Coordinates of C-alpha atoms and ligand atoms in Angstrom, one line a residue:
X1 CA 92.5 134.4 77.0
X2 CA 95.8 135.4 78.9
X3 CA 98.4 133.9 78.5
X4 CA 99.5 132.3 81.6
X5 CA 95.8 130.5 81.5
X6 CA 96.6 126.9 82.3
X7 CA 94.5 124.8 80.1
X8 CA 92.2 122.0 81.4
X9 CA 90.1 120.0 79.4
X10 CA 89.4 117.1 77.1
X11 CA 90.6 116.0 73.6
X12 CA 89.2 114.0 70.8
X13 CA 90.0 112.9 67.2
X14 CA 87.6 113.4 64.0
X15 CA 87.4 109.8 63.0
X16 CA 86.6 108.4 66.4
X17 CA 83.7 110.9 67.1
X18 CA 82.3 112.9 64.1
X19 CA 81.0 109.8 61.9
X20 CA 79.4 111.2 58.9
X21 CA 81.9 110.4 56.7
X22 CA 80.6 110.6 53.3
X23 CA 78.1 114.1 54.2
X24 CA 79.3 117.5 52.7
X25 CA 81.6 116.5 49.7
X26 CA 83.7 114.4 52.4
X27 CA 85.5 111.2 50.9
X28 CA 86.6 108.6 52.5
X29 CA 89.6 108.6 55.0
X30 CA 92.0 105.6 55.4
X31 CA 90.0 105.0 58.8
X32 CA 86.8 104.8 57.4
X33 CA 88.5 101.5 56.3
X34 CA 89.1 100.1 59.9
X35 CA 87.0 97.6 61.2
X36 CA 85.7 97.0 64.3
X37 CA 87.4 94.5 66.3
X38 CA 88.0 93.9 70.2
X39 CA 90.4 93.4 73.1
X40 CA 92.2 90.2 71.3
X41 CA 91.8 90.5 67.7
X42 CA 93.2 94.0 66.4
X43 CA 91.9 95.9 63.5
X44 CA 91.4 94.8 60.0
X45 CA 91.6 97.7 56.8
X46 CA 90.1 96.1 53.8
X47 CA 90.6 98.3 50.7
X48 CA 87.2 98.7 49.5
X49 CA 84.4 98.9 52.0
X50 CA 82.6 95.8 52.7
X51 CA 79.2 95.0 54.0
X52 CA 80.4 92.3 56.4
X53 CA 82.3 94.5 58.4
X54 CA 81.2 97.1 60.7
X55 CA 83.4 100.3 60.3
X56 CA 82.5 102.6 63.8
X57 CA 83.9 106.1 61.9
X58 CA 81.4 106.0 59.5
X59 CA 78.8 106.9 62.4
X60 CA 81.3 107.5 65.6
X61 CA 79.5 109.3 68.0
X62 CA 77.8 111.4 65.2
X63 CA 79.9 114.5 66.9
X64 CA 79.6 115.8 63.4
X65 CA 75.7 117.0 64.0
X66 CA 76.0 117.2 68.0
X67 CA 78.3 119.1 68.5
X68 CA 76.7 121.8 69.8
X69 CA 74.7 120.0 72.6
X70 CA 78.0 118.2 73.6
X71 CA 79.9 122.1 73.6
X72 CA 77.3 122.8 75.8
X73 CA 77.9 119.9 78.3
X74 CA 82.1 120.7 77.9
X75 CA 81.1 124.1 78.7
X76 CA 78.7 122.7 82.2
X77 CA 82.6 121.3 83.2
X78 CA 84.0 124.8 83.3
X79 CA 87.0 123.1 80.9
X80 CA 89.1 126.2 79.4
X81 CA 90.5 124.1 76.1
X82 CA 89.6 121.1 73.8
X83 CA 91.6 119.3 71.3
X84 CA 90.2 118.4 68.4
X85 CA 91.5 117.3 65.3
X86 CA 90.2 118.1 61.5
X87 CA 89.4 116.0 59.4
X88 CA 91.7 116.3 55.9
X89 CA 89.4 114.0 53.7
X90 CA 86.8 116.6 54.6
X91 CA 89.1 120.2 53.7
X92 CA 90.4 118.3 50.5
X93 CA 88.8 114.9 50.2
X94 CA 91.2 113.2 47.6
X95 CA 93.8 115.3 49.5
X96 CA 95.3 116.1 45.9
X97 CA 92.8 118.9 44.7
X98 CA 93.6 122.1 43.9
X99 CA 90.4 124.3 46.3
X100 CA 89.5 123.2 49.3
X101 CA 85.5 121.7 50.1
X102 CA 83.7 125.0 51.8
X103 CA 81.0 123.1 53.1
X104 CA 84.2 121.5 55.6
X105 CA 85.2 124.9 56.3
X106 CA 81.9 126.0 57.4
X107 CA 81.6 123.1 60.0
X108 CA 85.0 123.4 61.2
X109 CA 84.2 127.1 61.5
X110 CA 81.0 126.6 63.5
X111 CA 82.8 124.0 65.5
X112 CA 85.5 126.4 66.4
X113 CA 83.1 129.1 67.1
X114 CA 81.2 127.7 69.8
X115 CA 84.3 126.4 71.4
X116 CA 84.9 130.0 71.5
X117 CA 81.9 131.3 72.5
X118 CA 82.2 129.6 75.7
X119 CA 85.4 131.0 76.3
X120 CA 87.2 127.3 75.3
X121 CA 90.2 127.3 73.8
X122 CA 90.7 125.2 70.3
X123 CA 93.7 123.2 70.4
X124 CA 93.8 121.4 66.9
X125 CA 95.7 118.8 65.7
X126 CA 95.8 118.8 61.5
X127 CA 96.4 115.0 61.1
X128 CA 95.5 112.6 63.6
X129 CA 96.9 109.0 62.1
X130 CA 94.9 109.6 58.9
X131 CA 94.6 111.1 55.7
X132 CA 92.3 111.1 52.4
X133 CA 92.2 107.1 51.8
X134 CA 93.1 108.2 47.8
X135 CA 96.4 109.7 48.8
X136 CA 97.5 106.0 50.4
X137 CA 95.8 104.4 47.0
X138 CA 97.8 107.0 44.5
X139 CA 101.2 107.9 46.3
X140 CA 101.2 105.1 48.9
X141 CA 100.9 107.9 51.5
X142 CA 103.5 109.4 53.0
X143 CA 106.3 107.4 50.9
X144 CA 106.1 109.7 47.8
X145 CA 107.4 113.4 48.8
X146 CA 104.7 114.7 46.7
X147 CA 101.9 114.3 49.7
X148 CA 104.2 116.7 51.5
X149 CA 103.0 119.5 49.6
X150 CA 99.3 118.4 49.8
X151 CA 99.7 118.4 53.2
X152 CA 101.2 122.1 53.7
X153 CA 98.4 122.9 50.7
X154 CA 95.8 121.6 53.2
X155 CA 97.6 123.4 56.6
X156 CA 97.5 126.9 54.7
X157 CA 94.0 126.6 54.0
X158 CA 93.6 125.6 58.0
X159 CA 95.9 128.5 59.1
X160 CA 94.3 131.0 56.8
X161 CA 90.9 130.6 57.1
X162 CA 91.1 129.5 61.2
X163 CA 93.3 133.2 61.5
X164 CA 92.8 134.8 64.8
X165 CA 90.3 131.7 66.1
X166 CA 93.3 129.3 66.4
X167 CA 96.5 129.7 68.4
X168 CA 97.5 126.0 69.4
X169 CA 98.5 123.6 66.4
X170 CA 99.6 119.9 66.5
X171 CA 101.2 119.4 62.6
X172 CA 100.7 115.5 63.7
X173 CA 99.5 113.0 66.0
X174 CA 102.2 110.3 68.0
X175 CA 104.0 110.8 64.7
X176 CA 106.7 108.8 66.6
X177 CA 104.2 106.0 65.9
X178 CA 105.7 105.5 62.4
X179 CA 108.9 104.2 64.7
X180 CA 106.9 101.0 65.3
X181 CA 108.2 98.2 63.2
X182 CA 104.9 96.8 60.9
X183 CA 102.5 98.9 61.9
X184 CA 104.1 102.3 61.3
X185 CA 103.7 101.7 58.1
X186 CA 99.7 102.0 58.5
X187 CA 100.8 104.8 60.8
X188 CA 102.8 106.4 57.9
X189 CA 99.4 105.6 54.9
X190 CA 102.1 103.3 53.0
X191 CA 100.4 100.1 52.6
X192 CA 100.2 99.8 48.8
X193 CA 101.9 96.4 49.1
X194 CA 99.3 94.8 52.0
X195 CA 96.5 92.6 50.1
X196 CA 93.1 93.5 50.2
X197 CA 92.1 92.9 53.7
X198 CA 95.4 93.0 56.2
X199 CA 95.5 93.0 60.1
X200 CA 97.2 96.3 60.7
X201 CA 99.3 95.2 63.7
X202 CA 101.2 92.3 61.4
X203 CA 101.9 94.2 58.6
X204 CA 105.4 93.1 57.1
X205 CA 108.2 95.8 58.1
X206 CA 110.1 98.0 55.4
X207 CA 111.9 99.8 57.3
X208 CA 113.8 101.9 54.5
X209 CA 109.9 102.7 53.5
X210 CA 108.8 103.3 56.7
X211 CA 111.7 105.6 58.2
X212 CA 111.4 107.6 54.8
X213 CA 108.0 108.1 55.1
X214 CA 108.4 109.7 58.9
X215 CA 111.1 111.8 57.0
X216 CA 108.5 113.3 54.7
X217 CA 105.9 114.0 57.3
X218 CA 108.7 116.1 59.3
X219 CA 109.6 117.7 56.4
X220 CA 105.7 118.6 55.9
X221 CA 105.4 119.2 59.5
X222 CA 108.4 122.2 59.4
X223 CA 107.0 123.3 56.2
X224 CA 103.7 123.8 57.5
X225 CA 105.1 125.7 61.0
X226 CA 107.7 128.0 58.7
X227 CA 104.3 129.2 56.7
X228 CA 101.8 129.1 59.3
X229 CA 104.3 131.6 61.1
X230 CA 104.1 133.6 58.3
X231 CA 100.4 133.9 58.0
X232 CA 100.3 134.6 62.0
X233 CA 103.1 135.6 64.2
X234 CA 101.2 134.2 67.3
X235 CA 100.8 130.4 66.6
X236 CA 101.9 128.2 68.8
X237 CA 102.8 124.7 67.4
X238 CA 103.2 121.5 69.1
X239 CA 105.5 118.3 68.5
X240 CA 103.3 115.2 69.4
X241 CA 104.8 111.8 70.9
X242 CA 103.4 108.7 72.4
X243 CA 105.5 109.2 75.6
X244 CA 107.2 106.1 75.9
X245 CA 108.1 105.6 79.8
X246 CA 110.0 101.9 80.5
X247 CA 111.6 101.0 83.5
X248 CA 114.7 98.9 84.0
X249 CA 113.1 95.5 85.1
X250 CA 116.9 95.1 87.8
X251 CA 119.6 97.4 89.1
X252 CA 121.3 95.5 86.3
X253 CA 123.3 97.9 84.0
X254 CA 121.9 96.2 80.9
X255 CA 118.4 96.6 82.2
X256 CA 119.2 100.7 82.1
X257 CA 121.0 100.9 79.1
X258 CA 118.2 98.7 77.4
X259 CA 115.5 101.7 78.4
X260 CA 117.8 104.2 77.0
X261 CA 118.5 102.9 74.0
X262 CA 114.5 102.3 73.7
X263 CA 114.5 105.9 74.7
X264 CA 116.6 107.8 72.2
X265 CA 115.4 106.0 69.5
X266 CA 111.7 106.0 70.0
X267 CA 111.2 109.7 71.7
X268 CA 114.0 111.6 70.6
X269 CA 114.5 110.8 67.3
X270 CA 111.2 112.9 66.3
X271 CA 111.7 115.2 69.3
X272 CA 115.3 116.2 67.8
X273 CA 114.7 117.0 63.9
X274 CA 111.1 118.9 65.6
X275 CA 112.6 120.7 68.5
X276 CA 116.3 121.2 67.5
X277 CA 116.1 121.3 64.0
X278 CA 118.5 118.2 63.1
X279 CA 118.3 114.4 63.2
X280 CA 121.2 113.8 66.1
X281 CA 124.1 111.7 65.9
X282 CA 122.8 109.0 67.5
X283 CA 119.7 109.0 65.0
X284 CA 122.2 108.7 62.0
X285 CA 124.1 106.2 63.4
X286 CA 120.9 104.4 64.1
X287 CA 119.8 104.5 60.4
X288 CA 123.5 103.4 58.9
X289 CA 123.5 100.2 61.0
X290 CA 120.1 99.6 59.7
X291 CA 121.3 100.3 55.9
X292 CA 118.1 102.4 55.8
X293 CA 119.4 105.4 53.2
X294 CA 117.5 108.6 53.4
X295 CA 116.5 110.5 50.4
X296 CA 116.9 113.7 52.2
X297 CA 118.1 117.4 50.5
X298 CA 119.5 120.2 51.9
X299 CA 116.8 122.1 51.1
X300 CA 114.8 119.9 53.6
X301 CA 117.2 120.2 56.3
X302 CA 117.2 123.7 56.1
X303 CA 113.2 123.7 56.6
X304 CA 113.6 121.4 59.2
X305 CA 116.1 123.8 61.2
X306 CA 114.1 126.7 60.5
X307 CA 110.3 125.0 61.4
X308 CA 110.7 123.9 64.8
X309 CA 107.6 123.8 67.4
X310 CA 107.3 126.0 70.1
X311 CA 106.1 123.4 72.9
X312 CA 106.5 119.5 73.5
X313 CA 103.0 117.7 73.3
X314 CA 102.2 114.3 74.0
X315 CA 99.9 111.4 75.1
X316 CA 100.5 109.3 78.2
X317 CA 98.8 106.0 79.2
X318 CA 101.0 103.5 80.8
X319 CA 104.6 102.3 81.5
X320 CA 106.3 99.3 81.2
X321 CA 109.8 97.3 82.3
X322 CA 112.5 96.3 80.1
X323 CA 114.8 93.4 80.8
X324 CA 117.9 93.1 78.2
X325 CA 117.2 89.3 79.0
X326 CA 113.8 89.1 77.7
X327 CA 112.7 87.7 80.9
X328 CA 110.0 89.4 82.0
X329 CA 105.7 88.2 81.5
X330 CA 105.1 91.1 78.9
X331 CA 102.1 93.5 78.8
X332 CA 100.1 95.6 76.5
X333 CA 100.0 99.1 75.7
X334 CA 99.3 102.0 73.3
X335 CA 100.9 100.9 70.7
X336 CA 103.9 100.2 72.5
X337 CA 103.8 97.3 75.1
X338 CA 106.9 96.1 77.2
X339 CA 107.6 94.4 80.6
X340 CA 104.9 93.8 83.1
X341 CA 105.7 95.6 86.4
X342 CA 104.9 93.8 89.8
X343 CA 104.1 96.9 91.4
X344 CA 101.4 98.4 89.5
X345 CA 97.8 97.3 88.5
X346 CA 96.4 97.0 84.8
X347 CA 93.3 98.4 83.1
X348 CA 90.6 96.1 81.5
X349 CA 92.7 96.2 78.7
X350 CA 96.0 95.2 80.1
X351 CA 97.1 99.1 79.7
X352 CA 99.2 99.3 83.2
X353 CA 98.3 102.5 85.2
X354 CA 101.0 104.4 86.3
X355 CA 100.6 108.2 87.5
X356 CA 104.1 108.5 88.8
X357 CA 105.3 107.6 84.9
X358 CA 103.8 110.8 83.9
X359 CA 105.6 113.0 86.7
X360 CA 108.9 111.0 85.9
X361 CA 108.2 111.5 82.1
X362 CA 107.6 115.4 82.4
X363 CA 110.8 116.0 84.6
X364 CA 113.0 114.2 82.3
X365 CA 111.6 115.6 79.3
X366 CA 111.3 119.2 80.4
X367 CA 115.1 118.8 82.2
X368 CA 116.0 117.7 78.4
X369 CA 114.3 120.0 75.9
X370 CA 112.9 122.3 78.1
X371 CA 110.3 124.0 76.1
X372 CA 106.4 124.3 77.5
X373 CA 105.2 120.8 77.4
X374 CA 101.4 120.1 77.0
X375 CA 99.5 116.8 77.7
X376 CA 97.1 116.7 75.3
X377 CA 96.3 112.8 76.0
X378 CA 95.3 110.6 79.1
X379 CA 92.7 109.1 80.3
X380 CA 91.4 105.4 81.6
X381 CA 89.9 103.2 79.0
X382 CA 86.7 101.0 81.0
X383 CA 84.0 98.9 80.4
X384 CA 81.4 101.0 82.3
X385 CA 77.9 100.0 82.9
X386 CA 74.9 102.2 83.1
X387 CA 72.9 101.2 86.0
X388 CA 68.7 101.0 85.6
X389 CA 68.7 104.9 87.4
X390 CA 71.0 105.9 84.7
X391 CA 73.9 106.4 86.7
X392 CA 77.1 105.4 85.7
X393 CA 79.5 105.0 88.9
X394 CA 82.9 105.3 87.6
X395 CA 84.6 105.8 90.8
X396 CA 88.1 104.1 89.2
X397 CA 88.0 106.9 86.6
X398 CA 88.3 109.4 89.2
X399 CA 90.5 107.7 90.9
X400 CA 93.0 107.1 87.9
X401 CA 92.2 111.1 86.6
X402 CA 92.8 112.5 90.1
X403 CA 96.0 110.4 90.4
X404 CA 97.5 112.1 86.9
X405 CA 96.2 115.4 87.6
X406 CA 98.1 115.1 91.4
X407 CA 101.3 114.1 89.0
X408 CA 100.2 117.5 86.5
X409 CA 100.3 119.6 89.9
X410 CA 103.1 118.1 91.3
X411 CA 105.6 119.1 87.9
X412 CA 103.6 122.4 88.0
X413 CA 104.9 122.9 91.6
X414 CA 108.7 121.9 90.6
X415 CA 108.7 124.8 88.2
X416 CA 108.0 122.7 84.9
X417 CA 106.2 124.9 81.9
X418 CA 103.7 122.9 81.6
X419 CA 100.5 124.3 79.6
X420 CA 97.8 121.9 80.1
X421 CA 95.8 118.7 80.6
X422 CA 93.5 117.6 78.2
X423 CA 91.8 114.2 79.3
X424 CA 91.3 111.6 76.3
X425 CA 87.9 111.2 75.1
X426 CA 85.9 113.5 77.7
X427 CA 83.2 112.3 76.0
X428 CA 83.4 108.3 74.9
X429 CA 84.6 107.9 71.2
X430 CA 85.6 104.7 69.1
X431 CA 88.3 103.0 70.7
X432 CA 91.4 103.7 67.9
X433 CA 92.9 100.0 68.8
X434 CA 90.2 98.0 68.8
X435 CA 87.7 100.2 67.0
X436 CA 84.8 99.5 70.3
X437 CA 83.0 101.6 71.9
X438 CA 83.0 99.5 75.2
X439 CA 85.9 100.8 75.8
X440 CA 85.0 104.7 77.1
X441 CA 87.0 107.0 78.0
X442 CA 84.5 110.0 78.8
X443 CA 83.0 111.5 81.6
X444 CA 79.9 111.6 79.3
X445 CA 78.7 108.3 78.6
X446 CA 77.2 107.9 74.9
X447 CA 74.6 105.4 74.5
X448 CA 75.4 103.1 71.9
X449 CA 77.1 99.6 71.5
X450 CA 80.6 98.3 69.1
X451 CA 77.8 98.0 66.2
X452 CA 76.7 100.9 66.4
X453 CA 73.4 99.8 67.8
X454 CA 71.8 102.5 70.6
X455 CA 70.2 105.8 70.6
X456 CA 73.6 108.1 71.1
X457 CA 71.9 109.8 73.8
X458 CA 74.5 111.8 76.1
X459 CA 74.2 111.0 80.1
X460 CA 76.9 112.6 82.8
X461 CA 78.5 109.8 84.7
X462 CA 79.4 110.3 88.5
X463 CA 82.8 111.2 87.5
X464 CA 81.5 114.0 85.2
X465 CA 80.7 116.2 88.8
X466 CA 84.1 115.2 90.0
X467 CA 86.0 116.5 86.7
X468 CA 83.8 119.5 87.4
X469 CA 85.3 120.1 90.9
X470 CA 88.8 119.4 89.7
X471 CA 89.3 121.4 86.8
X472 CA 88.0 124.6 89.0
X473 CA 91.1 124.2 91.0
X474 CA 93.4 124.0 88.2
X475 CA 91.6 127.3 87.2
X476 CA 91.5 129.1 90.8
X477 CA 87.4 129.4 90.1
X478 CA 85.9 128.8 93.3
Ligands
BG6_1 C1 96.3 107.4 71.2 C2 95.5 108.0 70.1 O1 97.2 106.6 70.7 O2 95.6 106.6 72.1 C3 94.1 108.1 70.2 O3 96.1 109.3 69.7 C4 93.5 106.9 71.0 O4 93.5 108.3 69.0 C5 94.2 106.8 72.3 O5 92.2 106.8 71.1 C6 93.7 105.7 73.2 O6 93.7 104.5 72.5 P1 92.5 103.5 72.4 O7 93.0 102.5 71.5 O8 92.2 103.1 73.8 O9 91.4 104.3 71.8

């Protein structure tokens, strides 16, 4: 591929698409203890799997065996790239073992291979919000510094074995995530503490915990660039962020200062230590007023100057307002809620949809770190209904798609580096919030319901022709 190829395509994660979670030596990952839930109760993780809960990884869209026939259907879109993510309880499946599972290997190679062989380029993220459920049971994940080197263990195998297949790497996914008070501590695997069954959402904060834990996994995140490097000079790595766009709610000053403090803590306190090598003034200042004390060597800063990524990725959903006087309705979100915003409409699920926040995010980021940035995440979560011919008419997909990718060529046009669009889920997957399936992303509808009740045949919606049209003009293929 050369390299000026911009790349247009979809993404997906292993636990929300390959089910088969126990096949091939695999063991069982901390999502394989998510229940299913919906639009107002969030996920439950109970410790030991229990029959009177429906877990969707187990079976997600059984990607793990279709793959193939859903390549194929990626391919029928003309897309140049997909994102996928591997699976680490499958490579090592208590994470701590010495020799990696080859029957994992061999699927991941297969998988990789016929991305290839349609001339798709594998972009793969190495932890996507999960990890070997034993590693949260034995080292309360990402709190003990000894996961870090299970981690790089596990990235070397990936970069060795994937040589010459793979050049775009994502060390981890939203890892800004592990910002979030309560729930970054499921984000981080460090829920030792939570009882048996917990709702992840209400988990009670430790920040000292929490912020340590992120400090681990950028350690293990520099560690793994510095020796993926080594094995190949060409690998491109990726930071990952949930792109966090908020809007002061008036022209008053406390309104804007309110968004940048929001800012600078949750985007570039990641996007600093993984882009410039340090955690910035501002960052330790932030963690003295919070009496959170780092364990952090100077060992570990020195990886972290030295493995820094090569681009800026990131997923982008919504936008909010912010009002330093709390008075605005509030809103959901991905992850991250906020202030609702009278001009703009809201999905199903009360995500707001907001095409001009992902222009307005890519010009400020790119004018502030400006390294090649990547989208690797967007995409309309709906409630779509197959109609008695089949069809599926998803016109407000389109519509939301077509108004990001207008934002994508609009930053291209201003001269931003910007290497490609990767819609969420362009087939449907588990929902990761709510664990459904009703709420679908793709442009190829899977039949099956939030039990996992249906026949998991594939069918192209309207908007599947559409994408089709679209991505040719982002590749100049008439
Ligand atoms: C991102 C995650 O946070 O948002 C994905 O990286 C997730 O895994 C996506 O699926 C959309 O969220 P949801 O909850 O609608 O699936």
């Amino acid at each position: 591929m050369k390299d000026k190829d911009f790349l247009i395509g979809g993404a997906l994660s292993a636990q929300q698409s390959e089910g088969a979670y126990d096949m091939d030596g695999c063991c069982d990952s901390i999502s394989d203890h998510l229940t299913s839930m919906t639009k107002e109760k969030s996920r439950l993780l109970t410790k030991s799997i229990n029959d009177e809960y429906y877990y969707p990884s187990h079976m997600g869209i059984d990607f793990y065996h279709r793959f193939k026939e859903d390549i194929q259907l990626f391919n029928e879109l003309g897309i140049n790239a997909l994102r996928i993510s591997i699976s680490w309880a499958r490579i090592f499946p208590h994470g701590d073992e010495r020799k990696p599972n080859k029957a994992a290997l061999d699927h991941y190679m297969n998988l990789i291979d016929e991305c290839l062989y349609y001339g798709i380029e594998p972009v793969v993220t190495i932890c996507h919000n999960d990890m070997p459920y034993a590693l949260s049971e034995t080292y309360n994940g990402w709190a003990s510094k000894e996961v870090i080197k299970y981690y790089v263990r596990y990235a070397e195998t990936l970069f060795q074995h994937f040589k010459s297949k793979v050049k775009y790497w994502i060390t981890f996914n939203e890892i800004n995530g592990a910002m979030l008070e309560g729930v970054g501590l499921f984000m981080t695997g460090c829920f030792k503490d939570c009882g048996d069954i917990f709702d992840i959402h209400t988990i009670e904060d430790n920040p000292q915990l929490r912020m340590q834990a992120l400090h681990n996994m950028l350690t293990a995140s520099s560690r793994a660039i510095i020796c993926g490097k080594k094995i190949c000079r060409d690998y491109q790595f990726g930071c990952m962020l949930l792109a966090y766009v908020s809007y002061p709610y008036t022209c008053h000053p406390k309104d804007s200062i309110a968004v940048l403090q929001n800012e600078t803590l949750f985007m570039d306190y990641c996007a600093d230590v993984m882009i410039k090598g340090k955690y910035s003034e501002l960052a330790c200042n932030y963690l003295k007023k919070m009496n959170i004390r780092l364990d952090i060597t100077v060992e570990e800063m020195k990886i972290i100057k030295k493995g820094t990524v090569d681009f800026y990725s990131f997923s982008y959903y919504s936008s909010s307002t912010t009002s330093a006087l709390n008075v605005v309705e509030t809103i959901r979100g991905n992850l991250i809620g906020g202030g609702k915003n009278p001009y703009l409409d809201q999905t199903e699920w009360g995500w707001v949809m907001d095409p001009d926040g992902l222009y307005y995010f890519l010009l400020k980021t790119y004018s502030k770190y400006q390294i090649p940035m990547m989208i690797v995440e967007n995409g309309l979560g709906a409630n779509d209904i197959i109609e008695d011919d089949g069809r599926v008419k998803d016109d407000y997909r389109v519509k939301y798609i077509d108004a990001h990718l207008n934002a994508v060529q609009k930053a291209l046009d201003d001269g931003i580096d910007l290497l490609g669009y990767l819609m969420w889920g362009i087939i449907d997957i588990v929902s990761s919030s709510t664990g459904e399936m009703s709420k679908r992303y793709g442009v190829i509808y899977v039949d099956m319901d939030d039990y996992g009740n249906g026949s998991l045949k594939r069918c192209k919606k309207d908007s599947f022709q559409w994408y089709k049209e679209r991505v040719k003009s982002f590749r100049n293929i008439s």
